[in-house]
Amino acid sequence: MDAKELWGNLDGYLEKMITQQRAKVLRIARELRPGLTPEDILNPQDYPQLVGDHVFNYEDGLLAGLISAQIALRAEHRRVVDADEA
């Protein structure tokens, strides 16, 4: 496996994990307040039921961590690519 394939695989794995975690966070949010949309949970502070729920907060924090890891991975990949092109 070459470096390009490795970066692609890592990004793909993170994207799959993020997609699954987004679905889980939305499911939990809808258990607390039916009818919420994916856009609604981008601002959970607007819904007291979400803010006060430790399970929602934990799972939403995991989602934020996965997204942060993906951003960091992509930034590092871009840095490596730019360095190789220089």
PDB file of N, CA, C and O in Angstrom:
ATOM      1  N   MET A   1       0.850  -1.169   0.000  1.00  0.00           N
ATOM      2  CA  MET A   1       0.000   0.000   0.000  1.00  0.00           C
ATOM      3  C   MET A   1       0.900   1.239   0.000  1.00  0.00           C
ATOM      4  O   MET A   1       1.786   1.365   0.830  1.00  0.00           O
ATOM      5  N   ASP A   2       0.641   2.131  -0.931  1.00  0.00           N
ATOM      6  CA  ASP A   2       1.439   3.354  -0.976  1.00  0.00           C
ATOM      7  C   ASP A   2       0.809   4.438  -0.091  1.00  0.00           C
ATOM      8  O   ASP A   2      -0.281   4.267   0.454  1.00  0.00           O
ATOM      9  N   ALA A   3       1.532   5.529   0.058  1.00  0.00           N
ATOM     10  CA  ALA A   3       1.093   6.602   0.958  1.00  0.00           C
ATOM     11  C   ALA A   3      -0.240   7.202   0.524  1.00  0.00           C
ATOM     12  O   ALA A   3      -1.104   7.496   1.359  1.00  0.00           O
ATOM     13  N   LYS A   4      -0.442   7.382  -0.776  1.00  0.00           N
ATOM     14  CA  LYS A   4      -1.687   7.969  -1.270  1.00  0.00           C
ATOM     15  C   LYS A   4      -2.876   7.085  -0.917  1.00  0.00           C
ATOM     16  O   LYS A   4      -3.927   7.566  -0.478  1.00  0.00           O
ATOM     17  N   GLU A   5      -2.704   5.799  -1.082  1.00  0.00           N
ATOM     18  CA  GLU A   5      -3.773   4.847  -0.746  1.00  0.00           C
ATOM     19  C   GLU A   5      -4.034   4.832   0.767  1.00  0.00           C
ATOM     20  O   GLU A   5      -5.183   4.782   1.200  1.00  0.00           O
ATOM     21  N   LEU A   6      -2.963   4.916   1.546  1.00  0.00           N
ATOM     22  CA  LEU A   6      -3.103   4.951   3.002  1.00  0.00           C
ATOM     23  C   LEU A   6      -3.898   6.179   3.441  1.00  0.00           C
ATOM     24  O   LEU A   6      -4.831   6.068   4.225  1.00  0.00           O
ATOM     25  N   TRP A   7      -3.550   7.366   2.921  1.00  0.00           N
ATOM     26  CA  TRP A   7      -4.286   8.590   3.265  1.00  0.00           C
ATOM     27  C   TRP A   7      -5.761   8.442   2.894  1.00  0.00           C
ATOM     28  O   TRP A   7      -6.643   8.811   3.663  1.00  0.00           O
ATOM     29  N   GLY A   8      -6.016   7.913   1.701  1.00  0.00           N
ATOM     30  CA  GLY A   8      -7.394   7.724   1.258  1.00  0.00           C
ATOM     31  C   GLY A   8      -8.162   6.773   2.157  1.00  0.00           C
ATOM     32  O   GLY A   8      -9.326   7.025   2.491  1.00  0.00           O
ATOM     33  N   ASN A   9      -7.523   5.686   2.548  1.00  0.00           N
ATOM     34  CA  ASN A   9      -8.173   4.724   3.443  1.00  0.00           C
ATOM     35  C   ASN A   9      -8.480   5.341   4.801  1.00  0.00           C
ATOM     36  O   ASN A   9      -9.576   5.167   5.339  1.00  0.00           O
ATOM     37  N   LEU A  10      -7.513   6.059   5.353  1.00  0.00           N
ATOM     38  CA  LEU A  10      -7.724   6.698   6.654  1.00  0.00           C
ATOM     39  C   LEU A  10      -8.872   7.701   6.592  1.00  0.00           C
ATOM     40  O   LEU A  10      -9.737   7.726   7.467  1.00  0.00           O
ATOM     41  N   ASP A  11      -8.887   8.520   5.550  1.00  0.00           N
ATOM     42  CA  ASP A  11      -9.948   9.505   5.409  1.00  0.00           C
ATOM     43  C   ASP A  11     -11.298   8.810   5.222  1.00  0.00           C
ATOM     44  O   ASP A  11     -12.299   9.228   5.806  1.00  0.00           O
ATOM     45  N   GLY A  12     -11.314   7.746   4.459  1.00  0.00           N
ATOM     46  CA  GLY A  12     -12.553   6.995   4.254  1.00  0.00           C
ATOM     47  C   GLY A  12     -13.076   6.373   5.538  1.00  0.00           C
ATOM     48  O   GLY A  12     -14.281   6.398   5.802  1.00  0.00           O
ATOM     49  N   TYR A  13     -12.165   5.815   6.340  1.00  0.00           N
ATOM     50  CA  TYR A  13     -12.578   5.229   7.619  1.00  0.00           C
ATOM     51  C   TYR A  13     -13.160   6.298   8.537  1.00  0.00           C
ATOM     52  O   TYR A  13     -14.190   6.094   9.169  1.00  0.00           O
ATOM     53  N   LEU A  14     -12.488   7.440   8.613  1.00  0.00           N
ATOM     54  CA  LEU A  14     -13.002   8.521   9.453  1.00  0.00           C
ATOM     55  C   LEU A  14     -14.353   9.008   8.948  1.00  0.00           C
ATOM     56  O   LEU A  14     -15.259   9.269   9.741  1.00  0.00           O
ATOM     57  N   GLU A  15     -14.503   9.131   7.640  1.00  0.00           N
ATOM     58  CA  GLU A  15     -15.782   9.591   7.089  1.00  0.00           C
ATOM     59  C   GLU A  15     -16.905   8.620   7.439  1.00  0.00           C
ATOM     60  O   GLU A  15     -18.006   9.040   7.807  1.00  0.00           O
ATOM     61  N   LYS A  16     -16.623   7.328   7.366  1.00  0.00           N
ATOM     62  CA  LYS A  16     -17.627   6.327   7.724  1.00  0.00           C
ATOM     63  C   LYS A  16     -17.982   6.420   9.215  1.00  0.00           C
ATOM     64  O   LYS A  16     -19.159   6.361   9.585  1.00  0.00           O
ATOM     65  N   MET A  17     -16.978   6.589  10.057  1.00  0.00           N
ATOM     66  CA  MET A  17     -17.224   6.719  11.493  1.00  0.00           C
ATOM     67  C   MET A  17     -18.037   7.976  11.797  1.00  0.00           C
ATOM     68  O   MET A  17     -18.950   7.947  12.629  1.00  0.00           O
ATOM     69  N   ILE A  18     -17.731   9.071  11.108  1.00  0.00           N
ATOM     70  CA  ILE A  18     -18.462  10.324  11.311  1.00  0.00           C
ATOM     71  C   ILE A  18     -19.909  10.168  10.872  1.00  0.00           C
ATOM     72  O   ILE A  18     -20.834  10.601  11.585  1.00  0.00           O
ATOM     73  N   THR A  19     -20.135   9.537   9.750  1.00  0.00           N
ATOM     74  CA  THR A  19     -21.498   9.320   9.254  1.00  0.00           C
ATOM     75  C   THR A  19     -22.303   8.496  10.257  1.00  0.00           C
ATOM     76  O   THR A  19     -23.458   8.828  10.572  1.00  0.00           O
ATOM     77  N   GLN A  20     -21.707   7.430  10.768  1.00  0.00           N
ATOM     78  CA  GLN A  20     -22.391   6.590  11.751  1.00  0.00           C
ATOM     79  C   GLN A  20     -22.663   7.354  13.043  1.00  0.00           C
ATOM     80  O   GLN A  20     -23.742   7.240  13.630  1.00  0.00           O
ATOM     81  N   GLN A  21     -21.698   8.154  13.478  1.00  0.00           N
ATOM     82  CA  GLN A  21     -21.875   8.902  14.732  1.00  0.00           C
ATOM     83  C   GLN A  21     -22.921   9.998  14.560  1.00  0.00           C
ATOM     84  O   GLN A  21     -23.706  10.247  15.476  1.00  0.00           O
ATOM     85  N   ARG A  22     -22.967  10.647  13.397  1.00  0.00           N
ATOM     86  CA  ARG A  22     -24.009  11.654  13.146  1.00  0.00           C
ATOM     87  C   ARG A  22     -25.401  11.019  13.245  1.00  0.00           C
ATOM     88  O   ARG A  22     -26.316  11.613  13.826  1.00  0.00           O
ATOM     89  N   ALA A  23     -25.549   9.837  12.676  1.00  0.00           N
ATOM     90  CA  ALA A  23     -26.835   9.143  12.734  1.00  0.00           C
ATOM     91  C   ALA A  23     -27.195   8.800  14.178  1.00  0.00           C
ATOM     92  O   ALA A  23     -28.354   8.932  14.587  1.00  0.00           O
ATOM     93  N   LYS A  24     -26.207   8.374  14.954  1.00  0.00           N
ATOM     94  CA  LYS A  24     -26.455   8.032  16.360  1.00  0.00           C
ATOM     95  C   LYS A  24     -26.862   9.265  17.154  1.00  0.00           C
ATOM     96  O   LYS A  24     -27.814   9.219  17.949  1.00  0.00           O
ATOM     97  N   VAL A  25     -26.174  10.376  16.951  1.00  0.00           N
ATOM     98  CA  VAL A  25     -26.499  11.617  17.661  1.00  0.00           C
ATOM     99  C   VAL A  25     -27.912  12.083  17.290  1.00  0.00           C
ATOM    100  O   VAL A  25     -28.687  12.480  18.160  1.00  0.00           O
ATOM    101  N   LEU A  26     -28.253  11.998  16.015  1.00  0.00           N
ATOM    102  CA  LEU A  26     -29.594  12.390  15.586  1.00  0.00           C
ATOM    103  C   LEU A  26     -30.657  11.480  16.202  1.00  0.00           C
ATOM    104  O   LEU A  26     -31.699  11.949  16.656  1.00  0.00           O
ATOM    105  N   ARG A  27     -30.385  10.178  16.254  1.00  0.00           N
ATOM    106  CA  ARG A  27     -31.340   9.235  16.857  1.00  0.00           C
ATOM    107  C   ARG A  27     -31.578   9.564  18.324  1.00  0.00           C
ATOM    108  O   ARG A  27     -32.716   9.620  18.796  1.00  0.00           O
ATOM    109  N   ILE A  28     -30.498   9.828  19.051  1.00  0.00           N
ATOM    110  CA  ILE A  28     -30.623  10.168  20.475  1.00  0.00           C
ATOM    111  C   ILE A  28     -31.381  11.479  20.631  1.00  0.00           C
ATOM    112  O   ILE A  28     -32.266  11.600  21.490  1.00  0.00           O
ATOM    113  N   ALA A  29     -31.071  12.457  19.805  1.00  0.00           N
ATOM    114  CA  ALA A  29     -31.759  13.749  19.875  1.00  0.00           C
ATOM    115  C   ALA A  29     -33.254  13.582  19.626  1.00  0.00           C
ATOM    116  O   ALA A  29     -34.081  14.189  20.319  1.00  0.00           O
ATOM    117  N   ARG A  30     -33.602  12.749  18.657  1.00  0.00           N
ATOM    118  CA  ARG A  30     -35.015  12.536  18.346  1.00  0.00           C
ATOM    119  C   ARG A  30     -35.737  11.742  19.427  1.00  0.00           C
ATOM    120  O   ARG A  30     -36.949  11.853  19.569  1.00  0.00           O
ATOM    121  N   GLU A  31     -35.014  10.944  20.182  1.00  0.00           N
ATOM    122  CA  GLU A  31     -35.629  10.272  21.335  1.00  0.00           C
ATOM    123  C   GLU A  31     -35.985  11.297  22.410  1.00  0.00           C
ATOM    124  O   GLU A  31     -36.984  11.149  23.108  1.00  0.00           O
ATOM    125  N   LEU A  32     -35.167  12.318  22.524  1.00  0.00           N
ATOM    126  CA  LEU A  32     -35.393  13.363  23.525  1.00  0.00           C
ATOM    127  C   LEU A  32     -36.424  14.395  23.060  1.00  0.00           C
ATOM    128  O   LEU A  32     -37.175  14.928  23.870  1.00  0.00           O
ATOM    129  N   ARG A  33     -36.406  14.676  21.775  1.00  0.00           N
ATOM    130  CA  ARG A  33     -37.339  15.645  21.199  1.00  0.00           C
ATOM    131  C   ARG A  33     -37.645  15.220  19.763  1.00  0.00           C
ATOM    132  O   ARG A  33     -36.891  15.544  18.825  1.00  0.00           O
ATOM    133  N   PRO A  34     -38.740  14.499  19.572  1.00  0.00           N
ATOM    134  CA  PRO A  34     -39.096  14.012  18.234  1.00  0.00           C
ATOM    135  C   PRO A  34     -39.207  15.150  17.219  1.00  0.00           C
ATOM    136  O   PRO A  34     -39.598  16.276  17.545  1.00  0.00           O
ATOM    137  N   GLY A  35     -38.835  14.822  15.997  1.00  0.00           N
ATOM    138  CA  GLY A  35     -38.981  15.772  14.906  1.00  0.00           C
ATOM    139  C   GLY A  35     -37.773  16.644  14.638  1.00  0.00           C
ATOM    140  O   GLY A  35     -37.774  17.419  13.679  1.00  0.00           O
ATOM    141  N   LEU A  36     -36.730  16.528  15.455  1.00  0.00           N
ATOM    142  CA  LEU A  36     -35.544  17.340  15.205  1.00  0.00           C
ATOM    143  C   LEU A  36     -34.886  16.923  13.890  1.00  0.00           C
ATOM    144  O   LEU A  36     -34.898  15.758  13.508  1.00  0.00           O
ATOM    145  N   THR A  37     -34.306  17.890  13.212  1.00  0.00           N
ATOM    146  CA  THR A  37     -33.617  17.639  11.951  1.00  0.00           C
ATOM    147  C   THR A  37     -32.108  17.639  12.189  1.00  0.00           C
ATOM    148  O   THR A  37     -31.644  18.118  13.242  1.00  0.00           O
ATOM    149  N   PRO A  38     -31.349  17.164  11.232  1.00  0.00           N
ATOM    150  CA  PRO A  38     -29.893  17.244  11.381  1.00  0.00           C
ATOM    151  C   PRO A  38     -29.410  18.687  11.590  1.00  0.00           C
ATOM    152  O   PRO A  38     -28.460  18.918  12.331  1.00  0.00           O
ATOM    153  N   GLU A  39     -30.068  19.634  10.951  1.00  0.00           N
ATOM    154  CA  GLU A  39     -29.693  21.039  11.122  1.00  0.00           C
ATOM    155  C   GLU A  39     -29.989  21.524  12.542  1.00  0.00           C
ATOM    156  O   GLU A  39     -29.253  22.334  13.093  1.00  0.00           O
ATOM    157  N   ASP A  40     -31.098  21.040  13.124  1.00  0.00           N
ATOM    158  CA  ASP A  40     -31.458  21.436  14.491  1.00  0.00           C
ATOM    159  C   ASP A  40     -30.365  21.079  15.492  1.00  0.00           C
ATOM    160  O   ASP A  40     -30.076  21.857  16.399  1.00  0.00           O
ATOM    161  N   ILE A  41     -29.767  19.918  15.332  1.00  0.00           N
ATOM    162  CA  ILE A  41     -28.799  19.482  16.345  1.00  0.00           C
ATOM    163  C   ILE A  41     -27.435  20.138  16.172  1.00  0.00           C
ATOM    164  O   ILE A  41     -26.549  19.945  16.999  1.00  0.00           O
ATOM    165  N   LEU A  42     -27.282  20.950  15.128  1.00  0.00           N
ATOM    166  CA  LEU A  42     -26.054  21.725  15.008  1.00  0.00           C
ATOM    167  C   LEU A  42     -26.023  22.843  16.052  1.00  0.00           C
ATOM    168  O   LEU A  42     -24.962  23.380  16.365  1.00  0.00           O
ATOM    169  N   ASN A  43     -27.191  23.185  16.590  1.00  0.00           N
ATOM    170  CA  ASN A  43     -27.315  24.196  17.640  1.00  0.00           C
ATOM    171  C   ASN A  43     -28.083  23.608  18.824  1.00  0.00           C
ATOM    172  O   ASN A  43     -29.213  24.017  19.110  1.00  0.00           O
ATOM    173  N   PRO A  44     -27.489  22.647  19.528  1.00  0.00           N
ATOM    174  CA  PRO A  44     -28.228  21.968  20.590  1.00  0.00           C
ATOM    175  C   PRO A  44     -28.626  22.899  21.738  1.00  0.00           C
ATOM    176  O   PRO A  44     -29.574  22.599  22.463  1.00  0.00           O
ATOM    177  N   GLN A  45     -27.932  24.020  21.877  1.00  0.00           N
ATOM    178  CA  GLN A  45     -28.277  24.950  22.952  1.00  0.00           C
ATOM    179  C   GLN A  45     -29.685  25.515  22.795  1.00  0.00           C
ATOM    180  O   GLN A  45     -30.254  26.036  23.758  1.00  0.00           O
ATOM    181  N   ASP A  46     -30.260  25.389  21.615  1.00  0.00           N
ATOM    182  CA  ASP A  46     -31.630  25.853  21.386  1.00  0.00           C
ATOM    183  C   ASP A  46     -32.674  24.889  21.952  1.00  0.00           C
ATOM    184  O   ASP A  46     -33.865  25.212  21.955  1.00  0.00           O
ATOM    185  N   TYR A  47     -32.239  23.721  22.406  1.00  0.00           N
ATOM    186  CA  TYR A  47     -33.155  22.684  22.876  1.00  0.00           C
ATOM    187  C   TYR A  47     -32.715  22.209  24.264  1.00  0.00           C
ATOM    188  O   TYR A  47     -31.784  21.411  24.390  1.00  0.00           O
ATOM    189  N   PRO A  48     -33.398  22.688  25.293  1.00  0.00           N
ATOM    190  CA  PRO A  48     -33.000  22.328  26.669  1.00  0.00           C
ATOM    191  C   PRO A  48     -32.943  20.822  26.907  1.00  0.00           C
ATOM    192  O   PRO A  48     -32.127  20.346  27.706  1.00  0.00           O
ATOM    193  N   GLN A  49     -33.796  20.056  26.212  1.00  0.00           N
ATOM    194  CA  GLN A  49     -33.786  18.604  26.390  1.00  0.00           C
ATOM    195  C   GLN A  49     -32.428  18.014  25.991  1.00  0.00           C
ATOM    196  O   GLN A  49     -31.977  17.031  26.574  1.00  0.00           O
ATOM    197  N   LEU A  50     -31.800  18.601  24.985  1.00  0.00           N
ATOM    198  CA  LEU A  50     -30.504  18.092  24.539  1.00  0.00           C
ATOM    199  C   LEU A  50     -29.381  18.535  25.464  1.00  0.00           C
ATOM    200  O   LEU A  50     -28.535  17.740  25.850  1.00  0.00           O
ATOM    201  N   VAL A  51     -29.397  19.799  25.820  1.00  0.00           N
ATOM    202  CA  VAL A  51     -28.334  20.363  26.651  1.00  0.00           C
ATOM    203  C   VAL A  51     -28.242  19.635  27.990  1.00  0.00           C
ATOM    204  O   VAL A  51     -27.148  19.391  28.498  1.00  0.00           O
ATOM    205  N   GLY A  52     -29.385  19.257  28.533  1.00  0.00           N
ATOM    206  CA  GLY A  52     -29.399  18.620  29.846  1.00  0.00           C
ATOM    207  C   GLY A  52     -29.186  17.124  29.837  1.00  0.00           C
ATOM    208  O   GLY A  52     -29.166  16.504  30.893  1.00  0.00           O
ATOM    209  N   ASP A  53     -28.999  16.525  28.680  1.00  0.00           N
ATOM    210  CA  ASP A  53     -28.876  15.063  28.611  1.00  0.00           C
ATOM    211  C   ASP A  53     -27.409  14.652  28.479  1.00  0.00           C
ATOM    212  O   ASP A  53     -26.748  14.990  27.488  1.00  0.00           O
ATOM    213  N   HIS A  54     -26.915  13.907  29.464  1.00  0.00           N
ATOM    214  CA  HIS A  54     -25.505  13.516  29.453  1.00  0.00           C
ATOM    215  C   HIS A  54     -25.163  12.554  28.322  1.00  0.00           C
ATOM    216  O   HIS A  54     -24.061  12.595  27.788  1.00  0.00           O
ATOM    217  N   VAL A  55     -26.083  11.704  27.922  1.00  0.00           N
ATOM    218  CA  VAL A  55     -25.809  10.763  26.826  1.00  0.00           C
ATOM    219  C   VAL A  55     -25.670  11.534  25.509  1.00  0.00           C
ATOM    220  O   VAL A  55     -24.729  11.307  24.741  1.00  0.00           O
ATOM    221  N   PHE A  56     -26.605  12.459  25.265  1.00  0.00           N
ATOM    222  CA  PHE A  56     -26.502  13.267  24.053  1.00  0.00           C
ATOM    223  C   PHE A  56     -25.187  14.036  24.039  1.00  0.00           C
ATOM    224  O   PHE A  56     -24.474  14.054  23.023  1.00  0.00           O
ATOM    225  N   ASN A  57     -24.857  14.677  25.157  1.00  0.00           N
ATOM    226  CA  ASN A  57     -23.625  15.466  25.215  1.00  0.00           C
ATOM    227  C   ASN A  57     -22.388  14.612  24.973  1.00  0.00           C
ATOM    228  O   ASN A  57     -21.460  15.032  24.267  1.00  0.00           O
ATOM    229  N   TYR A  58     -22.372  13.413  25.532  1.00  0.00           N
ATOM    230  CA  TYR A  58     -21.239  12.509  25.335  1.00  0.00           C
ATOM    231  C   TYR A  58     -21.099  12.119  23.863  1.00  0.00           C
ATOM    232  O   TYR A  58     -20.017  12.225  23.276  1.00  0.00           O
ATOM    233  N   GLU A  59     -22.206  11.680  23.267  1.00  0.00           N
ATOM    234  CA  GLU A  59     -22.159  11.235  21.869  1.00  0.00           C
ATOM    235  C   GLU A  59     -21.858  12.395  20.923  1.00  0.00           C
ATOM    236  O   GLU A  59     -21.132  12.233  19.941  1.00  0.00           O
ATOM    237  N   ASP A  60     -22.396  13.577  21.217  1.00  0.00           N
ATOM    238  CA  ASP A  60     -22.101  14.754  20.410  1.00  0.00           C
ATOM    239  C   ASP A  60     -20.627  15.135  20.536  1.00  0.00           C
ATOM    240  O   ASP A  60     -19.998  15.544  19.559  1.00  0.00           O
ATOM    241  N   GLY A  61     -20.065  14.959  21.722  1.00  0.00           N
ATOM    242  CA  GLY A  61     -18.637  15.201  21.920  1.00  0.00           C
ATOM    243  C   GLY A  61     -17.773  14.228  21.137  1.00  0.00           C
ATOM    244  O   GLY A  61     -16.739  14.611  20.579  1.00  0.00           O
ATOM    245  N   LEU A  62     -18.197  12.963  21.086  1.00  0.00           N
ATOM    246  CA  LEU A  62     -17.469  11.991  20.263  1.00  0.00           C
ATOM    247  C   LEU A  62     -17.497  12.403  18.798  1.00  0.00           C
ATOM    248  O   LEU A  62     -16.478  12.317  18.098  1.00  0.00           O
ATOM    249  N   LEU A  63     -18.649  12.849  18.341  1.00  0.00           N
ATOM    250  CA  LEU A  63     -18.764  13.311  16.954  1.00  0.00           C
ATOM    251  C   LEU A  63     -17.816  14.482  16.701  1.00  0.00           C
ATOM    252  O   LEU A  63     -17.098  14.499  15.694  1.00  0.00           O
ATOM    253  N   ALA A  64     -17.790  15.430  17.614  1.00  0.00           N
ATOM    254  CA  ALA A  64     -16.890  16.580  17.456  1.00  0.00           C
ATOM    255  C   ALA A  64     -15.430  16.132  17.406  1.00  0.00           C
ATOM    256  O   ALA A  64     -14.635  16.658  16.618  1.00  0.00           O
ATOM    257  N   GLY A  65     -15.076  15.156  18.215  1.00  0.00           N
ATOM    258  CA  GLY A  65     -13.711  14.635  18.219  1.00  0.00           C
ATOM    259  C   GLY A  65     -13.350  13.958  16.907  1.00  0.00           C
ATOM    260  O   GLY A  65     -12.239  14.135  16.395  1.00  0.00           O
ATOM    261  N   LEU A  66     -14.270  13.180  16.361  1.00  0.00           N
ATOM    262  CA  LEU A  66     -14.026  12.529  15.074  1.00  0.00           C
ATOM    263  C   LEU A  66     -13.847  13.559  13.963  1.00  0.00           C
ATOM    264  O   LEU A  66     -12.957  13.423  13.109  1.00  0.00           O
ATOM    265  N   ILE A  67     -14.686  14.577  13.975  1.00  0.00           N
ATOM    266  CA  ILE A  67     -14.575  15.630  12.955  1.00  0.00           C
ATOM    267  C   ILE A  67     -13.243  16.360  13.104  1.00  0.00           C
ATOM    268  O   ILE A  67     -12.567  16.647  12.107  1.00  0.00           O
ATOM    269  N   SER A  68     -12.835  16.629  14.333  1.00  0.00           N
ATOM    270  CA  SER A  68     -11.545  17.286  14.573  1.00  0.00           C
ATOM    271  C   SER A  68     -10.386  16.426  14.076  1.00  0.00           C
ATOM    272  O   SER A  68      -9.435  16.937  13.476  1.00  0.00           O
ATOM    273  N   ALA A  69     -10.458  15.135  14.313  1.00  0.00           N
ATOM    274  CA  ALA A  69      -9.412  14.223  13.835  1.00  0.00           C
ATOM    275  C   ALA A  69      -9.349  14.228  12.312  1.00  0.00           C
ATOM    276  O   ALA A  69      -8.259  14.233  11.727  1.00  0.00           O
ATOM    277  N   GLN A  70     -10.513  14.247  11.662  1.00  0.00           N
ATOM    278  CA  GLN A  70     -10.533  14.267  10.201  1.00  0.00           C
ATOM    279  C   GLN A  70      -9.924  15.573   9.666  1.00  0.00           C
ATOM    280  O   GLN A  70      -9.152  15.547   8.708  1.00  0.00           O
ATOM    281  N   ILE A  71     -10.260  16.685  10.288  1.00  0.00           N
ATOM    282  CA  ILE A  71      -9.697  17.968   9.868  1.00  0.00           C
ATOM    283  C   ILE A  71      -8.178  17.953  10.027  1.00  0.00           C
ATOM    284  O   ILE A  71      -7.441  18.390   9.136  1.00  0.00           O
ATOM    285  N   ALA A  72      -7.692  17.441  11.156  1.00  0.00           N
ATOM    286  CA  ALA A  72      -6.255  17.375  11.396  1.00  0.00           C
ATOM    287  C   ALA A  72      -5.563  16.467  10.384  1.00  0.00           C
ATOM    288  O   ALA A  72      -4.487  16.803   9.863  1.00  0.00           O
ATOM    289  N   LEU A  73      -6.169  15.329  10.092  1.00  0.00           N
ATOM    290  CA  LEU A  73      -5.605  14.404   9.114  1.00  0.00           C
ATOM    291  C   LEU A  73      -5.532  15.057   7.739  1.00  0.00           C
ATOM    292  O   LEU A  73      -4.506  14.970   7.054  1.00  0.00           O
ATOM    293  N   ARG A  74      -6.591  15.723   7.333  1.00  0.00           N
ATOM    294  CA  ARG A  74      -6.602  16.381   6.024  1.00  0.00           C
ATOM    295  C   ARG A  74      -5.582  17.513   5.955  1.00  0.00           C
ATOM    296  O   ARG A  74      -4.935  17.705   4.922  1.00  0.00           O
ATOM    297  N   ALA A  75      -5.430  18.258   7.042  1.00  0.00           N
ATOM    298  CA  ALA A  75      -4.440  19.336   7.069  1.00  0.00           C
ATOM    299  C   ALA A  75      -3.028  18.770   6.947  1.00  0.00           C
ATOM    300  O   ALA A  75      -2.196  19.314   6.214  1.00  0.00           O
ATOM    301  N   GLU A  76      -2.767  17.692   7.658  1.00  0.00           N
ATOM    302  CA  GLU A  76      -1.445  17.060   7.570  1.00  0.00           C
ATOM    303  C   GLU A  76      -1.204  16.510   6.170  1.00  0.00           C
ATOM    304  O   GLU A  76      -0.111  16.660   5.623  1.00  0.00           O
ATOM    305  N   HIS A  77      -2.206  15.915   5.591  1.00  0.00           N
ATOM    306  CA  HIS A  77      -2.072  15.398   4.228  1.00  0.00           C
ATOM    307  C   HIS A  77      -1.750  16.540   3.266  1.00  0.00           C
ATOM    308  O   HIS A  77      -0.863  16.426   2.416  1.00  0.00           O
ATOM    309  N   ARG A  78      -2.462  17.644   3.399  1.00  0.00           N
ATOM    310  CA  ARG A  78      -2.225  18.800   2.534  1.00  0.00           C
ATOM    311  C   ARG A  78      -0.807  19.328   2.726  1.00  0.00           C
ATOM    312  O   ARG A  78      -0.118  19.694   1.778  1.00  0.00           O
ATOM    313  N   ARG A  79      -0.334  19.360   3.987  1.00  0.00           N
ATOM    314  CA  ARG A  79       1.020  19.820   4.271  1.00  0.00           C
ATOM    315  C   ARG A  79       2.069  18.931   3.606  1.00  0.00           C
ATOM    316  O   ARG A  79       3.005  19.408   2.984  1.00  0.00           O
ATOM    317  N   VAL A  80       1.853  17.617   3.684  1.00  0.00           N
ATOM    318  CA  VAL A  80       2.780  16.660   3.074  1.00  0.00           C
ATOM    319  C   VAL A  80       2.764  16.795   1.551  1.00  0.00           C
ATOM    320  O   VAL A  80       3.823  16.826   0.914  1.00  0.00           O
ATOM    321  N   VAL A  81       1.590  16.908   0.972  1.00  0.00           N
ATOM    322  CA  VAL A  81       1.477  17.061  -0.476  1.00  0.00           C
ATOM    323  C   VAL A  81       2.172  18.346  -0.933  1.00  0.00           C
ATOM    324  O   VAL A  81       2.918  18.356  -1.904  1.00  0.00           O
ATOM    325  N   ASP A  82       1.910  19.437  -0.220  1.00  0.00           N
ATOM    326  CA  ASP A  82       2.549  20.713  -0.577  1.00  0.00           C
ATOM    327  C   ASP A  82       4.056  20.629  -0.467  1.00  0.00           C
ATOM    328  O   ASP A  82       4.776  21.186  -1.299  1.00  0.00           O
ATOM    329  N   ALA A  83       4.545  19.953   0.569  1.00  0.00           N
ATOM    330  CA  ALA A  83       5.989  19.809   0.740  1.00  0.00           C
ATOM    331  C   ALA A  83       6.604  18.972  -0.388  1.00  0.00           C
ATOM    332  O   ALA A  83       7.699  19.269  -0.870  1.00  0.00           O
ATOM    333  N   ASP A  84       5.896  17.944  -0.836  1.00  0.00           N
ATOM    334  CA  ASP A  84       6.373  17.095  -1.915  1.00  0.00           C
ATOM    335  C   ASP A  84       6.403  17.843  -3.250  1.00  0.00           C
ATOM    336  O   ASP A  84       7.230  17.563  -4.105  1.00  0.00           O
ATOM    337  N   GLU A  85       5.446  18.770  -3.412  1.00  0.00           N
ATOM    338  CA  GLU A  85       5.350  19.520  -4.669  1.00  0.00           C
ATOM    339  C   GLU A  85       6.351  20.667  -4.729  1.00  0.00           C
ATOM    340  O   GLU A  85       6.612  21.195  -5.792  1.00  0.00           O
ATOM    341  N   ALA A  86       6.906  21.057  -3.575  1.00  0.00           N
ATOM    342  CA  ALA A  86       7.831  22.201  -3.538  1.00  0.00           C
ATOM    343  C   ALA A  86       9.224  21.804  -3.986  1.00  0.00           C
ATOM    344  O   ALA A  86       9.626  20.750  -4.164  1.00  0.00           O
TER     345      ALA A  86
END
